[in-house]
Short mmCIF file of C-alpha atoms and ligand atoms in Angstrom, two decimals:
data_model
loop_
_atom_site.label_atom_id
_atom_site.label_comp_id
_atom_site.label_asym_id
_atom_site.label_seq_id
_atom_site.Cartn_x
_atom_site.Cartn_y
_atom_site.Cartn_z
CA MET A 1 -15.53 33.12 -3.08
CA SER A 2 -17.26 33.50 0.18
CA SER A 3 -20.71 33.29 -1.36
CA LEU A 4 -20.02 29.27 -1.59
CA LYS A 5 -19.49 29.08 2.11
CA GLY A 6 -22.31 27.06 3.80
CA LYS A 7 -23.09 25.54 0.62
CA ILE A 8 -23.28 21.66 0.20
CA ILE A 9 -20.58 19.28 -1.35
CA THR A 10 -21.34 15.57 -1.61
CA VAL A 11 -18.20 13.19 -1.33
CA VAL A 12 -18.86 10.02 -3.04
CA GLY A 13 -16.73 7.11 -1.71
CA SER A 14 -15.74 7.26 1.92
CA GLY A 15 -12.23 5.54 1.95
CA LEU A 16 -8.90 7.31 2.60
CA ILE A 17 -9.23 10.20 0.14
CA GLY A 18 -13.13 10.63 0.71
CA ARG A 19 -12.64 11.25 4.33
CA SER A 20 -9.70 13.46 3.87
CA TRP A 21 -11.63 15.71 1.50
CA ALA A 22 -14.65 15.76 3.84
CA MET A 23 -12.35 17.08 6.64
CA VAL A 24 -10.86 19.53 4.07
CA PHE A 25 -14.39 21.02 2.90
CA MET A 26 -15.76 20.96 6.43
CA SER A 27 -12.74 23.08 7.60
CA GLY A 28 -13.67 25.61 5.32
CA GLY A 29 -17.13 25.68 6.47
CA TYR A 30 -19.04 23.89 3.72
CA MET A 31 -21.66 21.27 4.86
CA VAL A 32 -20.62 17.78 3.69
CA ASN A 33 -22.77 14.92 2.48
CA ILE A 34 -20.73 11.57 2.35
CA TYR A 35 -21.93 8.71 0.55
CA ASP A 36 -20.60 5.07 0.17
CA ASN A 37 -22.27 2.14 -1.62
CA ILE A 38 -21.41 -0.17 1.14
CA PRO A 39 -24.08 0.12 3.68
CA GLY A 40 -22.91 1.48 7.12
CA GLN A 41 -19.39 2.60 5.51
CA ALA A 42 -20.12 6.25 5.18
CA SER A 43 -21.43 6.17 8.80
CA GLY A 44 -18.32 4.40 10.20
CA ALA A 45 -16.25 6.90 8.17
CA ILE A 46 -17.88 9.71 10.11
CA THR A 47 -17.19 7.92 13.62
CA GLU A 48 -13.52 7.61 12.28
CA ILE A 49 -13.29 11.33 11.30
CA SER A 50 -14.79 12.85 14.50
CA ARG A 51 -13.17 10.50 17.23
CA LYS A 52 -10.11 9.87 15.85
CA GLN A 53 -9.19 12.56 13.59
CA ILE A 54 -10.87 15.87 14.10
CA GLU A 55 -10.94 15.64 18.10
CA GLU A 56 -7.44 14.42 18.00
CA LEU A 57 -6.44 17.49 15.74
CA GLN A 58 -8.23 19.76 17.98
CA GLN A 59 -6.23 18.78 21.12
CA ALA A 60 -3.08 19.15 19.20
CA LYS A 61 -4.07 22.33 17.89
CA MET A 62 -3.49 21.25 14.36
CA LEU A 63 -7.32 21.68 13.31
CA ARG A 64 -7.62 23.25 10.22
CA GLY A 65 -9.93 26.32 9.47
CA ASN A 66 -11.73 28.77 12.09
CA LEU A 67 -14.61 26.43 13.14
CA THR A 68 -14.24 24.37 16.44
CA ALA A 69 -14.06 20.46 16.05
CA ALA A 70 -17.82 20.41 17.16
CA GLU A 71 -18.82 23.11 14.82
CA GLN A 72 -17.17 21.17 11.86
CA LEU A 73 -18.60 17.81 12.79
CA SER A 74 -22.10 19.55 12.87
CA LEU A 75 -21.47 20.20 9.08
CA LEU A 76 -21.15 16.46 8.30
CA SER A 77 -23.77 13.83 7.48
CA SER A 78 -23.57 10.34 6.30
CA HIS A 79 -25.82 8.67 3.63
CA ASP A 80 -26.49 5.21 2.00
CA ASP A 81 -28.72 6.65 -0.36
CA LEU A 82 -27.00 8.34 -3.28
CA LEU A 83 -30.18 10.77 -4.18
CA GLN A 84 -30.37 11.60 -0.74
CA ALA A 85 -26.55 12.38 -0.54
CA LEU A 86 -26.83 14.58 -3.50
CA GLU A 87 -29.51 16.90 -2.45
CA GLY A 88 -28.64 20.52 -2.40
CA ALA A 89 -25.37 19.86 -3.55
CA PHE A 90 -23.43 22.33 -5.99
CA PHE A 91 -20.27 20.25 -6.10
CA VAL A 92 -19.72 16.54 -6.14
CA GLN A 93 -16.27 15.02 -5.25
CA GLU A 94 -16.04 11.56 -6.47
CA CYS A 95 -13.59 9.17 -4.39
CA VAL A 96 -14.44 5.62 -5.60
CA PHE A 97 -11.70 3.05 -6.29
CA GLU A 98 -9.35 3.99 -9.01
CA ASP A 99 -11.28 1.85 -11.64
CA LEU A 100 -12.47 3.41 -14.85
CA GLU A 101 -15.62 1.70 -15.19
CA ALA A 102 -16.67 2.22 -11.41
CA LYS A 103 -16.00 5.92 -12.05
CA GLN A 104 -17.91 6.16 -15.47
CA THR A 105 -20.92 4.41 -13.89
CA VAL A 106 -20.81 6.66 -10.65
CA PHE A 107 -20.65 9.55 -12.84
CA HIS A 108 -23.54 8.43 -15.44
CA GLU A 109 -25.74 7.83 -11.87
CA VAL A 110 -25.05 11.25 -10.55
CA GLU A 111 -25.72 13.11 -13.64
CA ASN A 112 -28.99 11.40 -13.77
CA LEU A 113 -29.97 12.89 -10.13
CA VAL A 114 -28.57 16.26 -10.11
CA THR A 115 -29.57 19.47 -11.93
CA GLU A 116 -27.24 20.82 -14.63
CA SER A 117 -25.33 23.48 -12.67
CA VAL A 118 -24.02 20.76 -10.26
CA ILE A 119 -20.23 20.51 -10.96
CA LEU A 120 -18.72 16.86 -11.12
CA SER A 121 -15.36 16.36 -10.02
CA SER A 122 -13.28 13.35 -9.85
CA SER A 123 -10.22 12.47 -7.46
CA THR A 124 -8.62 10.22 -10.16
CA SER A 125 -4.77 9.82 -9.81
CA CYS A 126 -4.03 8.79 -13.23
CA LEU A 127 -7.33 8.26 -15.35
CA MET A 128 -7.82 10.80 -18.21
CA PRO A 129 -10.72 13.24 -17.87
CA SER A 130 -12.14 12.09 -21.52
CA ASN A 131 -12.18 8.62 -20.23
CA VAL A 132 -13.65 9.15 -16.77
CA PHE A 133 -16.55 11.29 -17.98
CA SER A 134 -17.34 9.39 -21.29
CA ARG A 135 -20.91 8.58 -19.85
CA VAL A 136 -21.83 11.97 -19.04
CA GLN A 137 -23.87 13.89 -21.35
CA ASN A 138 -23.33 17.29 -20.41
CA ARG A 139 -19.28 17.29 -19.85
CA THR A 140 -18.99 21.15 -19.91
CA ARG A 141 -19.09 20.86 -16.05
CA CYS A 142 -16.92 18.00 -15.35
CA ILE A 143 -13.25 18.41 -13.98
CA ILE A 144 -10.80 16.44 -12.28
CA SER A 145 -9.48 17.88 -8.68
CA HIS A 146 -6.38 15.54 -8.29
CA PRO A 147 -5.57 15.82 -4.35
CA VAL A 148 -2.08 14.47 -3.02
CA ASN A 149 -2.13 12.19 -0.17
CA PRO A 150 -2.97 13.04 2.41
CA PRO A 151 -5.02 16.25 1.37
CA TYR A 152 -5.36 17.54 4.86
CA TYR A 153 -1.63 18.14 5.21
CA VAL A 154 -0.48 18.63 1.43
CA ARG A 155 -2.22 21.56 -0.19
CA LEU A 156 -1.97 20.94 -3.76
CA VAL A 157 -4.96 19.96 -5.77
CA GLU A 158 -4.39 19.40 -9.61
CA LEU A 159 -7.37 20.92 -11.39
CA VAL A 160 -7.62 19.10 -14.89
CA PRO A 161 -10.29 20.01 -17.60
CA HIS A 162 -12.04 17.57 -19.85
CA PRO A 163 -11.58 19.04 -23.43
CA GLU A 164 -15.32 20.36 -23.07
CA THR A 165 -14.99 21.85 -19.62
CA LEU A 166 -16.14 25.49 -19.43
CA PRO A 167 -13.57 27.98 -17.84
CA ALA A 168 -16.30 29.22 -15.39
CA VAL A 169 -16.35 25.50 -13.73
CA MET A 170 -12.58 25.55 -13.81
CA ASP A 171 -12.93 29.07 -11.81
CA VAL A 172 -15.66 27.68 -9.39
CA ALA A 173 -13.37 24.60 -8.55
CA TYR A 174 -10.18 26.94 -8.11
CA SER A 175 -12.16 29.24 -5.77
CA LEU A 176 -13.52 26.22 -3.73
CA MET A 177 -10.12 24.81 -3.22
CA THR A 178 -8.49 28.23 -2.54
CA ASP A 179 -11.31 28.84 0.00
CA VAL A 180 -10.74 25.85 1.98
CA GLY A 181 -6.95 26.39 1.99
CA GLN A 182 -5.68 24.30 -0.80
CA ALA A 183 -3.28 25.31 -3.22
CA PRO A 184 -5.07 24.69 -6.81
CA VAL A 185 -3.09 24.43 -9.95
CA ARG A 186 -4.75 24.63 -13.35
CA LEU A 187 -3.70 22.47 -16.42
CA ARG A 188 -4.96 23.88 -19.53
CA LYS A 189 -5.53 20.31 -21.10
CA GLU A 190 -5.40 16.92 -20.16
CA ILE A 191 -2.45 14.81 -20.36
CA ASP A 192 -1.19 11.41 -18.86
CA GLY A 193 0.48 11.74 -15.43
CA PHE A 194 -0.93 15.08 -15.07
CA ALA A 195 1.95 17.59 -13.76
CA LEU A 196 2.90 16.30 -10.55
CA ASN A 197 3.62 12.71 -11.70
CA ARG A 198 5.03 13.69 -14.68
CA VAL A 199 7.75 15.85 -12.92
CA GLN A 200 7.99 13.05 -10.29
CA TYR A 201 8.66 10.33 -12.75
CA ALA A 202 11.15 12.43 -14.67
CA ILE A 203 13.24 12.49 -11.48
CA ILE A 204 12.73 8.93 -10.80
CA ALA A 205 13.85 7.92 -14.42
CA GLU A 206 16.94 10.21 -14.12
CA SER A 207 17.69 8.83 -10.71
CA TRP A 208 17.25 5.38 -11.91
CA ARG A 209 19.61 5.92 -14.90
CA LEU A 210 22.11 7.03 -12.78
CA VAL A 211 22.27 4.07 -10.64
CA GLN A 212 21.91 1.74 -13.39
CA ASP A 213 25.01 3.10 -14.97
CA GLY A 214 26.79 2.68 -12.01
CA VAL A 215 27.35 6.40 -11.57
CA ILE A 216 25.87 6.47 -7.81
CA SER A 217 24.71 4.43 -5.46
CA VAL A 218 20.95 4.14 -4.31
CA LYS A 219 21.80 5.80 -0.99
CA ASP A 220 23.63 8.69 -2.46
CA ILE A 221 21.06 9.51 -5.22
CA ASP A 222 18.43 9.76 -2.59
CA LEU A 223 20.72 12.04 -0.48
CA VAL A 224 20.96 14.43 -3.75
CA MET A 225 17.19 15.04 -3.10
CA SER A 226 16.80 14.66 0.64
CA GLU A 227 20.02 17.00 1.52
CA GLY A 228 20.11 19.06 -1.66
CA LEU A 229 17.46 19.86 -4.30
CA GLY A 230 14.62 18.85 -2.08
CA MET A 231 15.43 21.50 0.25
CA ARG A 232 15.32 24.13 -2.42
CA TYR A 233 12.22 22.73 -3.86
CA ALA A 234 10.18 22.90 -0.71
CA PHE A 235 10.10 26.49 -1.22
CA ILE A 236 10.87 27.46 -4.78
CA GLY A 237 10.02 25.64 -8.24
CA PRO A 238 12.48 24.81 -10.91
CA ILE A 239 11.47 27.89 -13.06
CA GLU A 240 11.89 30.18 -10.17
CA THR A 241 15.34 28.37 -9.51
CA MET A 242 16.49 29.15 -12.96
CA HIS A 243 15.24 32.78 -12.59
CA LEU A 244 17.20 33.19 -9.40
CA ASN A 245 20.45 31.71 -11.19
CA ALA A 246 20.75 34.56 -13.48
CA PRO A 247 23.88 36.53 -13.16
CA GLU A 248 23.60 40.09 -11.51
CA GLY A 249 20.02 39.98 -10.64
CA LYS A 250 19.34 40.73 -14.37
CA PHE A 251 16.03 39.45 -15.83
CA CYS A 252 17.27 35.78 -15.65
CA PHE A 253 14.51 33.81 -17.16
CA HIS A 254 15.13 35.30 -20.50
CA TYR A 255 18.81 34.81 -19.86
CA ALA A 256 18.25 31.27 -19.06
CA CYS A 257 16.16 30.70 -22.05
CA LYS A 258 18.75 31.95 -24.49
CA LYS A 259 21.17 29.94 -22.78
CA ILE A 260 19.00 26.70 -23.05
CA GLY A 261 18.44 27.45 -26.49
CA ALA A 262 22.35 27.89 -27.41
CA VAL A 263 22.94 24.75 -25.67
CA LEU A 264 20.14 22.72 -27.16
CA GLY A 265 21.21 24.12 -30.70
CA ALA A 266 24.71 23.11 -29.95
CA ALA A 267 23.46 19.35 -28.79
CA LYS A 268 21.54 19.02 -31.76
CA LYS A 269 24.66 19.29 -33.70
CA GLN A 270 26.42 16.83 -31.66
CA SER A 271 23.52 14.77 -31.10
CA VAL A 272 23.75 14.85 -27.44
CA LYS A 273 20.51 13.89 -25.57
CA THR A 274 18.52 17.24 -24.97
CA SER A 275 17.47 16.55 -21.50
CA TYR A 276 21.16 16.61 -20.18
CA CYS A 277 21.70 20.14 -21.49
CA PHE A 278 20.03 21.70 -18.41
CA ASP A 279 23.23 20.58 -16.58
CA TYR A 280 24.73 23.58 -18.57
CA ILE A 281 22.61 26.19 -16.89
CA HIS A 282 24.54 25.72 -13.46
CA LEU A 283 21.59 24.80 -11.31
CA THR A 284 23.79 24.38 -8.23
N1 NAD B 1 -4.94 7.18 -1.86
C1 NAD B 1 -4.27 8.06 -2.51
O1 NAD B 1 -2.95 8.16 -2.17
C2 NAD B 1 -4.75 8.80 -3.43
C3 NAD B 1 -4.21 10.19 -3.80
C4 NAD B 1 -4.67 11.04 -4.79
C5 NAD B 1 -5.93 10.54 -5.32
N2 NAD B 1 -6.60 9.40 -4.97
C6 NAD B 1 -7.62 8.73 -5.59
O2 NAD B 1 -8.79 9.01 -4.76
C7 NAD B 1 -9.58 7.84 -5.16
C8 NAD B 1 -9.95 7.20 -4.06
O3 NAD B 1 -9.01 6.52 -3.50
P1 NAD B 1 -8.98 5.79 -1.95
O4 NAD B 1 -7.26 5.70 -1.58
O5 NAD B 1 -9.70 6.50 -0.90
O6 NAD B 1 -9.66 4.60 -2.24
P2 NAD B 1 -10.26 3.71 -0.95
O7 NAD B 1 -10.13 2.08 -1.40
O8 NAD B 1 -9.77 3.92 0.35
O9 NAD B 1 -11.80 4.07 -0.87
C9 NAD B 1 -12.68 4.04 -1.92
C10 NAD B 1 -14.15 3.98 -1.33
O10 NAD B 1 -15.12 4.07 -2.37
C11 NAD B 1 -16.09 3.45 -1.99
N3 NAD B 1 -16.77 2.81 -3.36
C12 NAD B 1 -16.43 1.94 -4.60
N4 NAD B 1 -17.26 2.01 -5.51
C13 NAD B 1 -18.44 2.91 -4.96
C14 NAD B 1 -19.58 3.31 -5.64
N5 NAD B 1 -19.77 2.89 -6.69
N6 NAD B 1 -20.23 4.41 -5.03
C15 NAD B 1 -19.92 4.83 -3.65
N7 NAD B 1 -18.83 4.46 -3.26
C16 NAD B 1 -17.82 3.54 -3.81
C17 NAD B 1 -15.26 1.97 -1.43
O11 NAD B 1 -16.67 1.32 -0.88
C18 NAD B 1 -14.44 2.69 -0.41
O12 NAD B 1 -15.13 3.13 0.57
C19 NAD B 1 -9.07 6.95 -6.39
O13 NAD B 1 -9.30 7.30 -7.54
C20 NAD B 1 -7.63 7.31 -6.17
O14 NAD B 1 -6.87 7.24 -7.23
C21 NAD B 1 -5.80 8.41 -4.32
C1 NAG B 2 -10.53 32.04 8.60
O1 NAG B 2 -10.63 33.35 9.14
C2 NAG B 2 -9.79 34.30 8.03
C3 NAG B 2 -10.14 35.75 8.72
O2 NAG B 2 -11.40 36.10 8.48
C4 NAG B 2 -9.96 34.23 6.61
O3 NAG B 2 -9.14 34.98 5.93
C5 NAG B 2 -9.78 32.70 6.27
O4 NAG B 2 -10.15 32.53 4.87
C6 NAG B 2 -10.50 31.84 7.18
N1 NAG B 2 -10.28 30.24 6.82
C7 NAG B 2 -11.12 29.41 6.36
C8 NAG B 2 -10.43 27.92 6.03
O5 NAG B 2 -12.33 29.78 6.11
C1 NAG B 3 -24.42 22.02 -19.45
O1 NAG B 3 -23.74 22.28 -17.97
C2 NAG B 3 -23.42 23.70 -17.85
C3 NAG B 3 -22.71 23.91 -16.84
O2 NAG B 3 -23.14 23.58 -15.74
C4 NAG B 3 -24.65 24.33 -17.96
O3 NAG B 3 -24.44 26.16 -18.18
C5 NAG B 3 -25.49 24.13 -19.44
O4 NAG B 3 -26.86 24.81 -19.51
C6 NAG B 3 -25.56 22.60 -19.55
N1 NAG B 3 -26.12 22.51 -20.90
C7 NAG B 3 -27.35 21.81 -21.12
C8 NAG B 3 -27.51 21.32 -22.68
O5 NAG B 3 -28.04 21.57 -20.37
#
């Protein structure tokens, strides 16, 4: 959505994630107003971004985007005043402490200072949209844009809607993230852990179970990931893996589903735990 280019994004909270978001947005040509409620903190963040990060990245030829370090830095400004920081913004990315009350208060304050069309987005890692935005009046323009640390290098962003979020708001967030070179994914509804952490914890839980049951050592279960599954998952996801495992290049996803269905049916009869049934579809 090139029509968004040159527009203003306000980043609220100038810690690790706030600084990183600022760099990502600047790299895509957006103007970034960064605000922190500790006076001087936001300007300190700019010093850190400009000297330490952007210029070093340029020297290492790893700067993102099409603009030079100087051009990108000219898009960035720091503010100790929230109203000033919000002026002209179309999108607000909140990056304060992972504390429900702090976030609720921030969004309540921000809503009172911006017009209706401004999108309110949170970086929360694990708070639910219904809770984060509970003090916002018009929740149709609220969304969670959950980055993965460090967002400058890890492109995934999980977009999680509040039950009242408008599809158009999701679309703008999606376009913005794509435009700055991130890789957004849409969750269709809110759920604890979003998608990334749910998958991560499923893997951790099974790994831990295998270690606890004396099946494998800690060192070896880690090798199963780093020397095996992880190599594949860096390129293709679990569903695509199933698809590619189909015999003779037939439409394998359908085949896999049928096979899983049969295995699950059998498992139910034998009261086998269903999660282990996936072993039967020969993922190796
Ligand atoms: N660090 C990670 O790995 C990671 C990854 C994904 C998402 N997140 C999420 O990003 C958010 C920020 O995390 P972080 O690691 O950058 O934290 P941080 O502690 O580095 O930074 C928080 C910043 O917010 C400022 N702040 C606190 N209250 C404020 C307020 N009311 N108004 C304005 N500024 C305020 C603080 O002064 C501080 O500069 C959290 O919600 C976290 O869950 C973090
Ligand atoms: C950089 O320029 C190319 C070619 O014009 C464009 O496709 C791409 O989206 C730009 N990248 C960013 C981050 O703006
Ligand atoms: C709520 O926000 C949406 C999205 O920005 C906007 O279209 C709508 O007019 C707002 N509703 C009210 C009651 O102001």
